[in-house]
Amino acid sequence: MTAKKLLLIDGNSLMFRAFFALHNALDHFTNHDGLHTNAIYAFKNMLETVIKQEQPTHILVAFDAGKTTFRTVKYANYKGGRAKMPSELAEQLPYMREFLDSYGIKWYELKDYEADDIIGTLAKEAEAVGFSTTIVTGDRDLTQLTTTKTTVQVTVKGVNQLETYTPAHVKAKLGIEPGQIVDLKGLMGDTSDNYPGVTKVGEKTALKLLTQFDSIDNLYAHIDELKQSKMKENLINDKDQAYMSRDLARIRTDAPLKVQLDDTIYHGPDQAKLIEFYKAMDFNAFLAQLDVTTGTATPQMQNNAMYTLLNGDNLDVLQQLKQPISLIIEMLDDNYHTATLDGFVLGSEGHWYVSNDISLLQEPTIKSLLTDAAIKKSVFDLKRTYVALNRLDIKLAGVDFDLLLASYLLNTNNNSNDLGEIARLHDYTQVETDEAVYGKGAKRQIPADQKLFFTHLANKARAITDLRLPLSDQLKQHAQWDLFIDLEMPLAIVLADMEIAGITVDAQRLTTMQGEFKQRLAQIQKNIYEIAGTEFNINSPKQLSEILFEKLQLPVIKKTKTGYSTSVDVLEKLRSASPIIDEILNYRQISKIQSTYVEGLLKQIHPDHKVHTRYLQTLTQTGRLSSVDPNLQNIPARLEEGRQIRQAFIPRHKDWEIFSSDYSQVELRVLAHISGDENMQAAFRENRDIHANTAMKIFGLDRPEQVTPNMRRQAKATNFGIVYGISDYGLSQNIGITRKQAKQFIEAYFEQYPKVKTWTEAIVQTAREQGYVETLLHRRRYLPDIHSKNFNLRSFAERTAMNTPIQGSAADIIKIAMIQMAQKLKAEKLQATMLLQVHDELIFEAPKSELPILEKLVPSVMDSAIQLDVPLKVDSGHGATWYDVKA
DNA sequence: GTAGTCACG
DNA sequence: ACGTACGTGACTACC
């Protein structure tokens, strides 16, 4: 006899999860009747994952029967104040049941009881007859049902990550037994279910009390033993409430169910019904997964594109291709500056031409097709494709669609670089992921069977062709078409040219520095070992903390997940405690410079004496670029010691210089513009020192002379805080004041800049209502966590709602400037070359003779990139090396 | 592969 | 009561 395994699903809880998991894509998930289907879609995926994982013999999905239950009879406010179910979800309920029916899964609801009670009762019955049971829910309260035979899986993030609770896990996590959870809830109450518990008692206090007294009963039996305190008073006053809350929290295991365990046997889906259901829902991707003839679900049936192998003799077929033509230059390695070109594919609508003979690209037929701006082409990752072809001296032109860029703009959360994965995000399954075909890590390679490789290439090209129209439509619907066509697409070429140009690095200079730093590190290391009285690895936080906090017994300031923190802010506080601290800080600083910037950079220099970074154009959530291999956006600047690294960045010719322009306070100017705050706008219009201005306002001063450097520093931090989505705690940590003071700062700030306050509130509200926020150019960021019950996740989403429009609009602005700058340099036939972008700064190399031109041209392009209600300000400088560029 | 630390805007 | 500043990438240690 095989072991019986029961799967119990908290239908309401998971349905909500499923609904909000795809809340972003609510509009996208509607069937031909206009019915929303997102919750059903996500629920189905989740259900299949769990069934596959658990292999149950029995399944039941429990639902809540209605608003009133025995709990609301006991306590009228139970679950009061809850927002009512969104209508987009409510309309899916009947279909959810139909889905379960066709999937052969029993579902059940019972008047006056909640889903929890059905689950509790069945779990108990199942246990009595020797089943093992798994409960899946989004509600932590169900962990009270955990036993040796019953595990509870709680969704953590989204829907597919589950945290498994066994009695041991409950104990490890909370320090109490599963059975004590009701006592815990009794004492602490539950805000989301809206019952009170004991005044001022939260989880921490409640757990402390339970470790001492085990249960509410025992606590009250010994209440006299507690020392006189406010808490004791509260416990006594709220005794009835505590007992009531405990009873509300307790899940019933004796509900009068009209369903037997035998009714929950899982036989699998009714194929015919399921097909009908998927058709009704327009779940075409799911339909495709069903093998209709055998009536069982099979792995993805892939319909492969037919391809033709190109050779030297059949290239003329390409001239028959209909436009737009999809193009892929395949490289397995990430770094397209150096990766081997493994093959290519060209084609459109049913005609796919592939080859692994790269030399064919040089044939006039193909080369002219690629370089002709009048022949329209679609690609996946324009910058990558352009750079690869440039290595063959082919100037790619005529690309008017990039699937990767389009997908990124539609949802910045989808930051995969894999065509197959991205296609799936858009419900297109007729192409494998690269990982599936090539493998990953050390095993990544072209498949031994060439047919597999060519088929994959053809499928990829077909995916680009098939997704071009729908994604273009979506961009237009989102008002993002201009952002796509006029900004990101042209920018890809500008960035490609910058990467190709590269920046020259003086390896000699770095090697000299390497020697110096090596000596200094050896000396500091010696000092540290002397003070510590032993040798150890200073680079190991673990070994270092043993020395500091155990051997030397320094006070512990902060802990990390795994031990003691040894970060700068901790060490700063310990400075006076031991001379070893200064030495360690010094060691850290220099070894960082040595390993990351001196040695790290040396490794990245190409034979042309340059480094060629790659800008990631589709990674950040805000629209900024990022830079890798090497990262040239975090070259030291703040401290002199590190700043000297910039001496190694030099122009490519003698008699040339490095020239740089940067926006001054661009983010605050953006804030002044979008908030419409008159006071802040006036400060910028009158070209005042914004931080001093803020200091005067929040400290109530009349004259700028009264602003002390410390006031300005605090005001500056407050300005930054606002941009980051202010919190009193964050600000207090940053400038070392109390939380209360920080709160007063923020209040004073908002009084002086009232519209900034209104704007922050409005943007958070906007995020709640539409599920996303936008930049000036309609770059969009979805914030699903804005509705989270989890305080941390929700707060983070709220800060992000404030920060993203600011940071993202600043990113939009400099991107416009870059495109216009590239055009100007070309139009004016200047030799000056744009090399780097560092978020608010553009860096060039140029013959000295062109410097006077650049000094006018670059700032004028940058400050007129966009018209705001406040002026943009740009500072410039130049010098023999990057280090010598000073404004 | 993850965590801790630190470099930048 | 909760426990944080926003956005990144690279290096080292350790499992």
mmCIF file with all atom_site columns, C-alpha atoms in Angstrom, chain A residues 27 32 180 411 429 520 589 685 714 737 819:
data_model
loop_
_atom_site.group_PDB
_atom_site.id
_atom_site.type_symbol
_atom_site.label_atom_id
_atom_site.label_alt_id
_atom_site.label_comp_id
_atom_site.label_asym_id
_atom_site.label_entity_id
_atom_site.label_seq_id
_atom_site.pdbx_PDB_ins_code
_atom_site.Cartn_x
_atom_site.Cartn_y
_atom_site.Cartn_z
_atom_site.occupancy
_atom_site.B_iso_or_equiv
_atom_site.pdbx_formal_charge
_atom_site.auth_seq_id
_atom_site.auth_comp_id
_atom_site.auth_asym_id
_atom_site.auth_atom_id
_atom_site.pdbx_PDB_model_num
ATOM 1  C CA . ASP A 1 27  ? -5.107  44.524 -18.120 1.00 0.00 ? 27  ASP A CA 1
ATOM 2  C CA . HIS A 1 32  ? -12.591 37.586 -25.071 1.00 0.00 ? 32  HIS A CA 1
ATOM 3  C CA . GLN A 1 180 ? 1.312   28.201 21.708  1.00 0.00 ? 180 GLN A CA 1
ATOM 4  C CA . ASN A 1 411 ? 8.488   46.178 -17.204 1.00 0.00 ? 411 ASN A CA 1
ATOM 5  C CA . THR A 1 429 ? 6.659   29.673 -25.635 1.00 0.00 ? 429 THR A CA 1
ATOM 6  C CA . ARG A 1 520 ? 52.224  50.362 2.738   1.00 0.00 ? 520 ARG A CA 1
ATOM 7  C CA . GLN A 1 589 ? 40.873  51.650 2.443   1.00 0.00 ? 589 GLN A CA 1
ATOM 8  C CA . ARG A 1 685 ? 16.043  80.251 -10.200 1.00 0.00 ? 685 ARG A CA 1
ATOM 9  C CA . GLN A 1 714 ? 22.483  68.375 8.093   1.00 0.00 ? 714 GLN A CA 1
ATOM 10 C CA . ILE A 1 737 ? 20.916  62.707 15.603  1.00 0.00 ? 737 ILE A CA 1
ATOM 11 C CA . ILE A 1 819 ? 22.080  61.466 -27.946 1.00 0.00 ? 819 ILE A CA 1
#
